[in-house]
Tab-separated table of C-alpha atoms in Angstrom:
chain	number	residue	atom	x	y	z
A	1	MET	CA	129.776	110.162	31.967
A	2	LEU	CA	126.651	108.126	32.712
A	3	GLY	CA	124.027	110.788	31.967
A	4	LEU	CA	120.593	109.441	31.088
A	5	GLU	CA	121.687	105.856	31.746
A	6	SER	CA	122.158	106.661	35.401
A	7	LYS	CA	119.068	108.874	35.669
A	8	TYR	CA	116.783	106.175	34.285
A	9	ALA	CA	118.460	103.169	35.950
A	10	TYR	CA	115.775	102.828	38.637
A	11	ALA	CA	112.986	103.180	36.079
A	12	THR	CA	114.669	100.602	33.847
A	13	GLY	CA	114.862	98.115	36.711
A	14	ARG	CA	111.172	98.484	37.519
A	15	VAL	CA	110.138	98.312	33.906
A	16	ARG	CA	112.132	95.129	33.324
A	17	VAL	CA	109.961	93.379	35.910
A	18	LEU	CA	106.723	94.988	34.706
A	19	GLU	CA	107.432	93.954	31.115
A	20	THR	CA	107.156	90.336	32.208
A	21	ARG	CA	103.575	91.081	33.333
A	22	LEU	CA	102.416	92.559	30.026
A	23	LEU	CA	99.942	90.375	28.200
A	24	ASP	CA	101.763	88.022	25.860
A	25	ARG	CA	100.282	86.200	22.883
A	26	GLY	CA	99.354	83.232	25.057
A	27	ARG	CA	97.332	85.340	27.481
A	28	ILE	CA	95.646	87.282	24.690
A	29	ASP	CA	94.643	83.983	23.070
A	30	ARG	CA	93.323	82.689	26.391
A	31	MET	CA	91.230	85.834	26.797
A	32	ILE	CA	89.844	85.454	23.293
A	33	ASP	CA	89.187	81.736	23.744
A	34	ALA	CA	87.583	82.182	27.163
A	35	SER	CA	84.030	80.941	27.240
A	36	ASP	CA	82.709	84.081	28.904
A	37	LEU	CA	83.684	87.492	30.263
A	38	GLU	CA	84.366	86.064	33.700
A	39	SER	CA	87.037	83.715	32.365
A	40	SER	CA	88.665	86.576	30.443
A	41	LEU	CA	88.769	88.617	33.627
A	42	LYS	CA	90.526	85.763	35.397
A	43	VAL	CA	93.343	85.944	32.849
A	44	LEU	CA	93.648	89.670	33.535
A	45	ALA	CA	93.671	89.087	37.289
A	46	GLU	CA	96.511	86.578	36.828
A	47	ALA	CA	98.418	89.223	34.873
A	48	GLY	CA	98.158	91.594	37.847
A	49	TYR	CA	95.147	93.686	36.829
A	50	ALA	CA	94.064	94.557	40.343
A	51	ARG	CA	90.541	95.622	39.492
A	52	ALA	CA	89.846	92.587	37.319
A	53	GLU	CA	89.469	90.365	40.344
A	54	LEU	CA	85.952	89.219	41.017
A	55	SER	CA	84.522	89.945	44.405
A	56	GLU	CA	81.314	88.350	45.602
A	57	LYS	CA	80.494	87.462	42.007
A	58	VAL	CA	80.199	91.109	41.051
A	59	HIS	CA	81.780	91.917	37.698
A	60	PRO	CA	83.942	95.007	37.729
A	61	SER	CA	83.093	97.301	34.825
A	62	ILE	CA	85.437	97.426	31.844
A	63	ASP	CA	85.920	101.150	32.430
A	64	ASP	CA	86.918	100.498	36.043
A	65	ILE	CA	89.472	97.896	35.007
A	66	ILE	CA	91.017	100.133	32.362
A	67	ALA	CA	90.966	103.209	34.593
A	68	GLY	CA	92.666	101.244	37.383
A	69	GLU	CA	95.532	100.258	35.103
A	70	GLU	CA	95.786	103.761	33.624
A	71	GLY	CA	96.132	105.122	37.139
A	72	ARG	CA	98.897	102.628	37.926
A	73	LEU	CA	100.726	103.521	34.738
A	74	ALA	CA	100.582	107.236	35.498
A	75	THR	CA	101.823	106.600	39.046
A	76	LEU	CA	104.711	104.480	37.767
A	77	VAL	CA	105.836	107.198	35.370
A	78	ARG	CA	105.526	109.907	38.003
A	79	GLU	CA	107.514	107.859	40.521
A	80	THR	CA	110.323	106.860	38.229
A	81	THR	CA	110.977	109.475	35.580
A	82	PRO	CA	113.546	112.212	36.119
A	83	GLU	CA	111.846	114.047	33.225
A	84	PRO	CA	108.449	115.272	34.472
A	85	ARG	CA	107.287	116.200	30.965
A	86	LEU	CA	107.225	112.511	30.058
A	87	ILE	CA	103.905	112.114	31.868
A	88	ASP	CA	102.361	114.326	29.167
A	89	PHE	CA	102.668	111.493	26.688
A	90	ILE	CA	100.029	109.630	28.658
A	91	THR	CA	97.873	112.303	30.233
A	92	ALA	CA	97.659	114.520	27.137
A	93	ARG	CA	95.902	111.629	25.383
A	94	TRP	CA	93.343	111.410	28.178
A	95	ASP	CA	92.828	115.173	28.315
A	96	HIS	CA	92.287	115.384	24.552
A	97	HIS	CA	89.996	112.363	24.701
A	98	ASN	CA	87.922	114.082	27.394
A	99	LEU	CA	87.851	117.298	25.394
A	100	LYS	CA	86.563	115.432	22.317
A	101	THR	CA	83.970	113.488	24.263
A	102	MET	CA	82.607	116.497	26.120
A	103	LEU	CA	82.616	118.799	23.116
A	104	LYS	CA	80.757	116.250	20.992
A	105	ALA	CA	78.281	115.772	23.822
A	106	LYS	CA	77.665	119.501	24.027
A	107	LEU	CA	77.423	120.236	20.304
A	108	HIS	CA	75.380	117.182	19.387
A	109	ARG	CA	73.264	117.041	22.515
A	110	VAL	CA	74.143	113.481	23.384
A	111	PRO	CA	75.055	112.342	26.871
A	112	PRO	CA	78.847	112.210	27.379
A	113	GLU	CA	80.306	108.751	27.044
A	114	LYS	CA	80.675	106.965	30.322
A	115	ALA	CA	84.251	106.296	29.338
A	116	VAL	CA	85.740	109.692	30.050
A	117	ALA	CA	89.340	109.162	31.078
A	118	ARG	CA	89.711	109.532	34.825
A	119	HIS	CA	93.410	110.270	35.150
A	120	GLY	CA	93.862	113.291	32.905
A	121	MET	CA	95.732	116.312	34.216
A	122	VAL	CA	92.819	118.658	33.582
A	123	ASP	CA	89.718	118.501	35.695
A	124	LEU	CA	86.533	117.668	33.805
A	125	ALA	CA	84.848	120.769	35.252
A	126	VAL	CA	87.572	122.956	33.726
A	127	ILE	CA	86.980	121.393	30.305
A	128	GLU	CA	83.242	121.823	30.710
A	129	ARG	CA	83.620	125.508	31.616
A	130	ALA	CA	85.963	125.989	28.649
A	131	ILE	CA	83.401	124.489	26.294
A	132	GLU	CA	80.844	126.904	27.734
A	133	GLY	CA	83.213	129.768	26.869
A	134	GLU	CA	85.304	130.234	30.014
A	135	ALA	CA	88.680	128.803	28.913
A	136	ARG	CA	90.875	130.741	31.344
A	137	ASP	CA	91.917	127.680	33.355
A	138	LEU	CA	92.422	125.410	30.383
A	139	PRO	CA	96.092	124.762	29.422
A	140	HIS	CA	97.096	126.615	26.291
A	141	HIS	CA	97.432	123.547	24.043
A	142	LEU	CA	93.958	122.291	24.978
A	143	ALA	CA	92.447	125.750	24.564
A	144	GLU	CA	93.988	125.871	21.103
A	145	ALA	CA	92.567	122.434	20.246
A	146	LEU	CA	89.140	123.523	21.495
A	147	ARG	CA	89.223	126.727	19.451
A	148	ALA	CA	90.305	124.861	16.287
A	149	ALA	CA	87.707	122.119	16.783
A	150	LYS	CA	84.892	124.634	17.279
A	151	ALA	CA	85.968	126.580	14.189
A	152	ALA	CA	86.128	123.449	12.040
A	153	HIS	CA	82.810	122.249	13.415
A	154	ASP	CA	81.190	125.542	12.405
A	155	VAL	CA	82.156	124.733	8.807
A	156	ARG	CA	81.310	120.989	8.841
A	157	ALA	CA	78.993	120.183	11.703
A	158	VAL	CA	79.591	116.472	12.220
A	159	PRO	CA	81.168	114.772	15.281
A	160	GLU	CA	83.983	113.369	13.155
A	161	THR	CA	85.292	116.894	12.560
A	162	ILE	CA	85.934	117.242	16.278
A	163	ASP	CA	87.816	113.940	16.402
A	164	ILE	CA	89.984	114.867	13.427
A	165	VAL	CA	90.877	118.348	14.612
A	166	VAL	CA	91.511	117.432	18.259
A	167	ASP	CA	93.655	114.444	17.239
A	168	ARG	CA	95.633	116.646	14.890
A	169	GLU	CA	96.198	119.234	17.627
A	170	MET	CA	97.147	116.520	20.116
A	171	TYR	CA	99.800	114.948	17.899
A	172	THR	CA	101.173	118.355	16.988
A	173	TYR	CA	101.491	119.077	20.716
A	174	LEU	CA	103.053	115.691	21.511
A	175	LEU	CA	105.576	116.013	18.711
A	176	ALA	CA	106.592	119.475	19.904
A	177	ARG	CA	106.938	118.091	23.438
A	178	ALA	CA	109.039	115.154	22.205
A	179	ARG	CA	111.336	117.549	20.366
A	180	GLU	CA	111.724	119.659	23.515
A	181	ILE	CA	112.623	116.614	25.600
A	182	SER	CA	115.027	115.531	22.893
A	183	ILE	CA	114.963	111.765	23.248
A	184	PRO	CA	115.197	110.398	19.692
A	185	TYR	CA	113.328	107.169	20.519
A	186	LEU	CA	110.366	109.139	21.908
A	187	GLU	CA	110.254	111.454	18.912
A	188	GLY	CA	110.461	108.406	16.617
A	189	LEU	CA	107.482	106.786	18.320
A	190	VAL	CA	105.344	109.910	18.062
A	191	ARG	CA	106.290	110.318	14.401
A	192	THR	CA	105.352	106.687	13.738
A	193	GLU	CA	102.005	107.256	15.437
A	194	ILE	CA	101.451	110.287	13.199
A	195	ASP	CA	102.381	108.301	10.089
A	196	MET	CA	100.022	105.487	11.021
A	197	LEU	CA	97.219	107.956	11.768
A	198	ASN	CA	97.790	109.638	8.404
A	199	LEU	CA	97.928	106.363	6.481
A	200	SER	CA	94.773	105.248	8.215
A	201	ALA	CA	92.960	108.481	7.287
A	202	PHE	CA	94.337	108.250	3.734
A	203	PHE	CA	93.184	104.686	3.022
A	204	ARG	CA	89.932	105.036	4.934
A	205	SER	CA	89.015	108.101	2.890
A	206	ARG	CA	89.953	106.398	-0.371
A	207	ARG	CA	87.761	103.433	0.501
A	208	MET	CA	84.876	105.757	1.331
A	209	GLY	CA	85.458	107.839	-1.791
A	210	ARG	CA	85.838	111.083	0.101
A	211	ASP	CA	86.927	114.391	-1.327
A	212	LYS	CA	90.673	115.082	-1.433
A	213	GLY	CA	90.181	118.313	0.492
A	214	LEU	CA	88.715	116.462	3.471
A	215	VAL	CA	91.726	114.142	3.602
A	216	ALA	CA	94.134	117.064	3.538
A	217	GLU	CA	92.408	118.479	6.629
A	218	ALA	CA	92.724	115.218	8.529
A	219	LEU	CA	96.458	114.752	7.959
A	220	VAL	CA	98.873	115.649	10.742
A	221	PRO	CA	102.229	117.203	9.817
A	222	GLY	CA	105.481	116.075	11.459
A	223	GLY	CA	105.603	112.401	10.509
A	224	ARG	CA	108.045	110.823	8.086
A	225	ILE	CA	105.439	111.049	5.338
A	226	SER	CA	104.668	114.558	4.244
A	227	PRO	CA	100.903	115.288	4.102
A	228	THR	CA	101.477	117.050	0.769
A	229	LYS	CA	102.893	113.825	-0.666
A	230	LEU	CA	99.932	111.817	0.605
A	231	VAL	CA	97.454	114.259	-0.880
A	232	ALA	CA	99.314	114.071	-4.204
A	233	LEU	CA	99.040	110.265	-4.122
A	234	TYR	CA	95.383	110.274	-3.137
A	235	GLU	CA	93.989	109.526	-6.555
A	236	GLN	CA	96.837	107.282	-7.695
A	237	PRO	CA	96.411	103.505	-8.127
A	238	PRO	CA	97.341	101.295	-5.106
A	239	GLU	CA	100.706	100.183	-6.531
A	240	ALA	CA	101.762	103.800	-7.061
A	241	VAL	CA	101.059	104.658	-3.409
A	242	ALA	CA	103.741	102.352	-1.955
A	243	GLY	CA	106.189	103.497	-4.644
A	244	GLY	CA	105.460	107.117	-3.860
A	245	LEU	CA	106.217	106.531	-0.174
A	246	ALA	CA	109.585	104.846	-0.787
A	247	GLY	CA	112.238	106.023	1.629
A	248	THR	CA	109.790	107.043	4.352
A	249	GLY	CA	110.012	103.733	6.219
A	250	CYS	CA	106.245	103.301	5.765
A	251	GLU	CA	106.237	101.841	2.266
A	252	VAL	CA	105.796	98.253	3.495
A	253	VAL	CA	102.750	99.123	5.623
A	254	ALA	CA	101.374	101.230	2.759
A	255	ARG	CA	101.827	98.372	0.280
A	256	GLN	CA	100.170	95.857	2.616
A	257	ALA	CA	97.304	98.238	3.372
A	258	ALA	CA	96.780	99.094	-0.291
A	259	SER	CA	96.680	95.453	-1.374
A	260	ALA	CA	94.498	94.379	1.584
A	261	LEU	CA	91.931	97.042	0.798
A	262	ALA	CA	92.130	96.327	-2.928
A	263	GLU	CA	91.242	92.715	-2.083
A	264	GLY	CA	88.160	93.998	-0.326
A	265	LYS	CA	89.305	93.291	3.230
A	266	PRO	CA	87.572	95.323	5.953
A	267	LEU	CA	88.937	98.618	7.249
A	268	ALA	CA	89.869	96.899	10.522
A	269	GLU	CA	92.811	95.463	8.574
A	270	LEU	CA	94.241	98.985	8.533
A	271	GLU	CA	94.140	99.189	12.319
A	272	ARG	CA	95.854	95.836	12.585
A	273	LEU	CA	98.662	96.885	10.248
A	274	SER	CA	99.123	100.187	12.062
A	275	GLU	CA	99.314	98.478	15.429
A	276	ALA	CA	101.783	95.916	14.132
A	277	ALA	CA	103.988	98.746	12.833
A	278	MET	CA	103.803	100.518	16.216
A	279	TRP	CA	104.735	97.311	18.053
A	280	GLU	CA	107.817	96.988	15.879
A	281	ARG	CA	108.939	100.426	17.029
A	282	ILE	CA	108.003	99.920	20.641
A	283	ARG	CA	109.817	96.593	20.832
A	284	LYS	CA	113.141	98.250	19.985
A	285	ALA	CA	113.302	99.491	23.583
A	286	ARG	CA	113.773	95.883	24.692
A	287	TYR	CA	117.271	95.944	23.267
A	288	VAL	CA	118.349	99.118	25.029
A	289	PRO	CA	119.982	98.054	28.312
A	290	LEU	CA	119.743	101.373	30.141
A	291	GLY	CA	118.289	104.821	29.505
A	292	PRO	CA	114.880	106.406	28.959
A	293	GLU	CA	113.875	103.999	26.176
A	294	PRO	CA	112.711	101.087	28.376
A	295	LEU	CA	110.357	103.350	30.356
A	296	ILE	CA	109.035	105.075	27.231
A	297	GLY	CA	108.621	101.752	25.447
A	298	TYR	CA	106.726	100.360	28.427
A	299	MET	CA	104.423	103.421	28.527
A	300	PHE	CA	103.469	102.974	24.893
A	301	ALA	CA	103.229	99.182	25.211
A	302	LYS	CA	100.905	99.449	28.206
A	303	LEU	CA	98.691	102.023	26.485
A	304	HIS	CA	98.388	99.676	23.510
A	305	GLU	CA	97.752	96.722	25.771
A	306	LEU	CA	94.881	98.607	27.401
A	307	LYS	CA	93.378	99.255	23.964
A	308	LEU	CA	93.533	95.523	23.231
A	309	VAL	CA	92.049	94.637	26.600
A	310	ARG	CA	89.142	97.003	26.008
A	311	LEU	CA	88.622	95.562	22.550
A	312	ILE	CA	88.578	91.971	23.819
A	313	LEU	CA	86.360	92.680	26.822
A	314	VAL	CA	83.884	94.699	24.783
A	315	GLY	CA	83.952	91.906	22.187
A	316	LYS	CA	83.217	89.357	24.896
A	317	THR	CA	80.385	91.446	26.294
A	318	SER	CA	78.832	91.972	22.881
A	319	GLY	CA	79.282	88.343	21.818
A	320	MET	CA	81.769	89.087	19.036
A	321	ALA	CA	82.962	85.934	17.255
A	322	ARG	CA	86.316	84.573	18.429
A	323	GLU	CA	87.625	84.297	14.894
A	324	SER	CA	86.888	87.952	14.157
A	325	MET	CA	88.676	88.953	17.335
A	326	ARG	CA	91.648	86.714	16.557
A	327	GLU	CA	91.898	88.067	13.024
A	328	ARG	CA	91.784	91.636	14.274
A	329	LEU	CA	94.550	90.947	16.812
A	330	ARG	CA	96.563	88.565	14.647
A	331	ASP	CA	99.990	90.191	14.737
A	332	VAL	CA	99.472	92.201	17.855
A	333	HIS	CA	101.297	91.103	20.929
A	334	VAL	CA	103.755	92.492	23.410
B	1	MET	CA	160.927	117.847	57.241
B	2	ASP	CA	161.768	119.402	53.907
B	3	VAL	CA	159.240	118.456	51.292
B	4	THR	CA	160.549	117.866	47.793
B	5	VAL	CA	158.649	118.171	44.530
B	6	GLY	CA	159.259	114.430	44.111
B	7	MET	CA	157.461	113.695	47.398
B	8	ILE	CA	154.476	115.738	46.264
B	9	LEU	CA	154.401	113.810	43.005
B	10	GLY	CA	154.727	110.510	44.885
B	11	PHE	CA	151.747	111.351	47.108
B	12	LEU	CA	149.833	112.479	44.047
B	13	GLY	CA	150.526	109.017	42.606
B	14	ILE	CA	149.051	107.378	45.728
B	15	ALA	CA	146.015	109.652	45.537
B	16	LEU	CA	145.447	108.844	41.866
B	17	ALA	CA	145.780	105.104	42.447
B	18	VAL	CA	143.187	105.149	45.228
B	19	ALA	CA	140.812	107.879	44.073
B	20	LEU	CA	140.188	107.249	40.381
B	21	PRO	CA	139.312	103.541	40.560
B	22	GLY	CA	137.339	104.337	43.723
B	23	VAL	CA	135.271	106.946	41.896
B	24	GLY	CA	134.717	104.536	39.003
B	25	SER	CA	133.647	101.760	41.349
B	26	ALA	CA	131.278	104.057	43.217
B	27	MET	CA	129.664	105.046	39.912
B	28	GLY	CA	129.449	101.451	38.708
B	29	VAL	CA	128.100	100.068	41.977
B	30	GLY	CA	125.681	103.000	42.213
B	31	LEU	CA	124.340	102.358	38.732
B	32	VAL	CA	123.688	98.690	39.421
B	33	GLY	CA	122.168	99.611	42.771
B	34	SER	CA	119.711	102.028	41.137
B	35	ALA	CA	118.621	99.487	38.541
B	36	GLY	CA	118.481	96.795	41.213
B	37	SER	CA	116.306	98.953	43.474
B	38	GLY	CA	113.844	99.234	40.625
B	39	VAL	CA	113.660	95.467	40.283
B	40	VAL	CA	113.415	94.878	44.037
B	41	THR	CA	110.565	97.416	44.287
B	42	GLU	CA	108.494	95.136	42.059
B	43	ASP	CA	110.002	91.785	43.029
B	44	PRO	CA	111.809	91.726	46.410
B	45	ASP	CA	112.793	88.055	46.014
B	46	LYS	CA	115.506	89.015	43.516
B	47	PHE	CA	117.592	90.915	46.096
B	48	GLY	CA	120.272	88.215	46.507
B	49	GLN	CA	120.917	87.767	42.802
B	50	ILE	CA	121.107	91.491	42.200
B	51	LEU	CA	123.509	91.982	45.102
B	52	LEU	CA	125.900	89.580	43.401
B	53	LEU	CA	125.829	91.734	40.262
B	54	GLN	CA	126.202	94.914	42.272
B	55	VAL	CA	129.466	93.953	43.972
B	56	ILE	CA	131.255	93.175	40.706
B	57	PRO	CA	132.153	96.781	39.723
B	58	GLY	CA	133.430	97.367	43.272
B	59	THR	CA	136.671	95.435	42.751
B	60	GLN	CA	138.485	98.217	40.901
B	61	GLY	CA	138.293	100.361	44.020
B	62	ILE	CA	139.952	97.528	45.958
B	63	TYR	CA	142.723	97.180	43.350
B	64	GLY	CA	143.349	100.923	43.593
B	65	LEU	CA	143.526	100.806	47.362
B	66	LEU	CA	145.957	97.850	47.278
B	67	THR	CA	148.147	99.707	44.773
B	68	GLY	CA	148.082	102.717	47.067
B	69	PHE	CA	149.091	100.577	50.080
B	70	VAL	CA	152.036	99.009	48.253
B	71	LEU	CA	153.171	102.439	47.160
B	72	MET	CA	152.849	103.791	50.687
B	73	MET	CA	155.068	100.953	51.927
B	74	LYS	CA	157.557	101.615	49.162
B	75	LEU	CA	157.696	105.309	50.060
B	76	GLY	CA	158.061	104.553	53.766
B	77	VAL	CA	154.766	106.115	54.840
B	78	PHE	CA	154.102	103.428	57.485
B	79	SER	CA	157.610	103.594	58.962
B	80	GLY	CA	157.302	107.321	59.479
B	81	ASN	CA	160.421	107.888	57.433
B	82	VAL	CA	159.078	109.086	54.107
B	83	LEU	CA	161.511	108.847	51.254
B	84	ARG	CA	162.530	112.256	49.905
B	85	LEU	CA	161.975	111.537	46.220
B	86	THR	CA	163.643	113.438	43.422
B	87	THR	CA	161.379	115.047	40.855
B	88	PHE	CA	162.116	112.300	38.349
B	89	GLU	CA	161.392	109.598	40.912
B	90	GLY	CA	158.081	111.296	41.666
B	91	LEU	CA	157.220	111.316	37.988
B	92	LEU	CA	158.073	107.615	37.761
B	93	VAL	CA	155.670	106.908	40.637
B	94	ILE	CA	152.883	108.690	38.756
B	95	MET	CA	153.678	106.745	35.593
B	96	ALA	CA	153.578	103.497	37.545
B	97	VAL	CA	150.080	104.123	38.944
B	98	LEU	CA	148.553	105.340	35.692
B	99	PRO	CA	147.495	101.849	34.469
B	100	ILE	CA	145.313	101.090	37.479
B	101	ALA	CA	144.196	104.719	37.880
B	102	ILE	CA	142.894	105.061	34.323
B	103	VAL	CA	141.821	101.518	33.546
B	104	GLY	CA	140.357	101.021	37.017
B	105	TRP	CA	138.306	104.216	36.750
B	106	LEU	CA	136.872	103.602	33.288
B	107	SER	CA	136.492	99.825	33.503
B	108	ALA	CA	134.467	100.126	36.724
B	109	ILE	CA	131.990	102.431	34.981
B	110	HIS	CA	131.692	100.148	31.978
B	111	GLN	CA	131.427	97.096	34.176
B	112	GLY	CA	128.647	98.858	36.056
B	113	LYS	CA	126.785	99.366	32.783
B	114	VAL	CA	127.158	95.700	31.860
B	115	ALA	CA	126.086	94.566	35.332
B	116	ALA	CA	123.117	96.981	35.313
B	117	ALA	CA	122.052	95.539	31.969
B	118	GLY	CA	122.394	92.145	33.625
B	119	VAL	CA	119.877	93.275	36.233
B	120	GLY	CA	117.343	93.270	33.397
B	121	VAL	CA	118.237	89.661	32.637
B	122	VAL	CA	117.751	88.701	36.288
B	123	ALA	CA	114.396	90.525	36.331
B	124	LYS	CA	113.130	88.406	33.451
B	125	ARG	CA	115.072	85.141	33.764
B	126	PRO	CA	116.522	84.750	37.238
B	127	GLU	CA	117.687	81.234	36.410
B	128	GLU	CA	120.140	82.764	33.905
B	129	LEU	CA	122.120	84.717	36.518
B	130	GLY	CA	125.404	83.081	35.490
B	131	LYS	CA	125.329	84.695	32.061
B	132	PRO	CA	125.173	88.360	33.094
B	133	VAL	CA	127.762	87.653	35.808
B	134	THR	CA	130.074	86.219	33.135
B	135	PHE	CA	129.540	89.214	30.860
B	136	ALA	CA	130.382	91.596	33.679
B	137	ALA	CA	133.385	89.503	34.730
B	138	MET	CA	134.853	89.817	31.228
B	139	VAL	CA	135.353	93.539	31.829
B	140	GLU	CA	137.253	92.657	34.996
B	141	THR	CA	140.058	91.109	32.913
B	142	TYR	CA	141.385	94.494	31.913
B	143	ALA	CA	141.203	95.914	35.414
B	144	VAL	CA	143.223	92.907	36.641
B	145	LEU	CA	145.814	93.378	33.891
B	146	ALA	CA	146.177	97.060	34.722
B	147	PHE	CA	146.429	96.260	38.440
B	148	LEU	CA	149.215	93.758	37.751
B	149	ALA	CA	151.045	96.230	35.529
B	150	SER	CA	150.956	98.943	38.196
B	151	LEU	CA	151.931	96.512	40.937
B	152	LEU	CA	154.910	95.112	39.005
B	153	LEU	CA	156.068	98.582	38.047
B	154	ILE	CA	155.959	99.732	41.662
B	155	MET	CA	157.602	96.625	43.102
B	156	PHE	CA	160.315	96.067	40.512
B	157	GLY	CA	160.449	99.116	38.285
B	158	LEU	CA	160.942	101.926	40.754
B	159	PRO	CA	164.577	102.225	41.918
B	160	LEU	CA	163.689	104.804	44.546
B	161	LYS	CA	166.631	106.133	46.519
B	162	GLY	CA	165.521	109.673	47.259
B	163	VAL	CA	167.834	112.544	48.153
B	164	ALA	CA	169.715	113.004	51.383
């Protein structure tokens, strides 16, 4: 009679408190307006970012701060969810990220990024061995992503190929997982992510004048927009694109993206529109009183918040102009 | 003592009056307690406000127990001289407890859902406690009406004489 409402009641209670600690527009603005990195870190410390606190005037590294919060998020989900597979929607991203980073490092002989995710389910040594050819211990979905990425890289030997193929495999895996778990809100979020990824690849490629065949390879199936439809619209004028996507729920984003790019705005505008569309979906969980939605919404919101935090902190470190940062994060808030 | 079918039905009526609203209240109180534990894990200062929300779905269980007590008195359970009801009298007893049994059971669960949603309000705006309490109290109206209906039926609508 109570079902999921009862199972997720504890998680909902915890999330309702944690939602109040997510960075709101005011805090994001304060971080952007801060005169230096130290002042930005103070805002994070106020918001409960444990590792953002300064000790003996030593700055914690951005990676440490992000990793600390990622660890807390994973612990929260593990402690509260009655559905253990839900943790995949966080850790699978980190595992695929590590796979991409380490594979690119190996194939292009560059040192691996410092920012390998630290809280993935798969040990880095296992991924490394798999890249060397010993994939026995690698979970099936990651082994499949590795095989596909290597095969695609053999045909087009650039790092971007690895990103495209591993992302495609990851979203295919996450969508299959969401369908297994059978929570419509979760499946809807993953499908929106896929749509935004596809639209981003579509418009980015148009702007760069890439071949239609390359776009088709980058598109992930399973979203509300069929990749076949996108490929068919690839060479159409901007106004035809939004019309062609009518009924998918993405026509507004497509129209905005098409007109922004036609006006010569930078590609970062695409990211901003995608994130705004994701926030709209995520925010729907706020209006669900009980059930899995609040926890899932919080997971996605926190992951997005961490992306923003990284962006702002890196911007602060590199001396990025406040106005550029504000423009990039204009509609993005929790 | 010879047990009649009517007596069995009468005791079934008492059991329904006590058990169903009790089960509903336990589910409702449990739901609010789970959500409240989540809030208290992160913010222990909210314990008092959440406790207030948690007790609200517990009242149906009390109404059921009171109905059961009145019925026990009516059937002579406390005097040790239990009325030997006819089958029709037993059926009337069951009919009389149905309002509180059904409404108490379901309203407690729904009230629990409303109160658990109210826990979210307390987590974010503790100063607004009165509003979720009012929302939850609205559900109580129907439990009170059903309780009154059962009580009046038992007290004035059951001409129980039994058989010799």
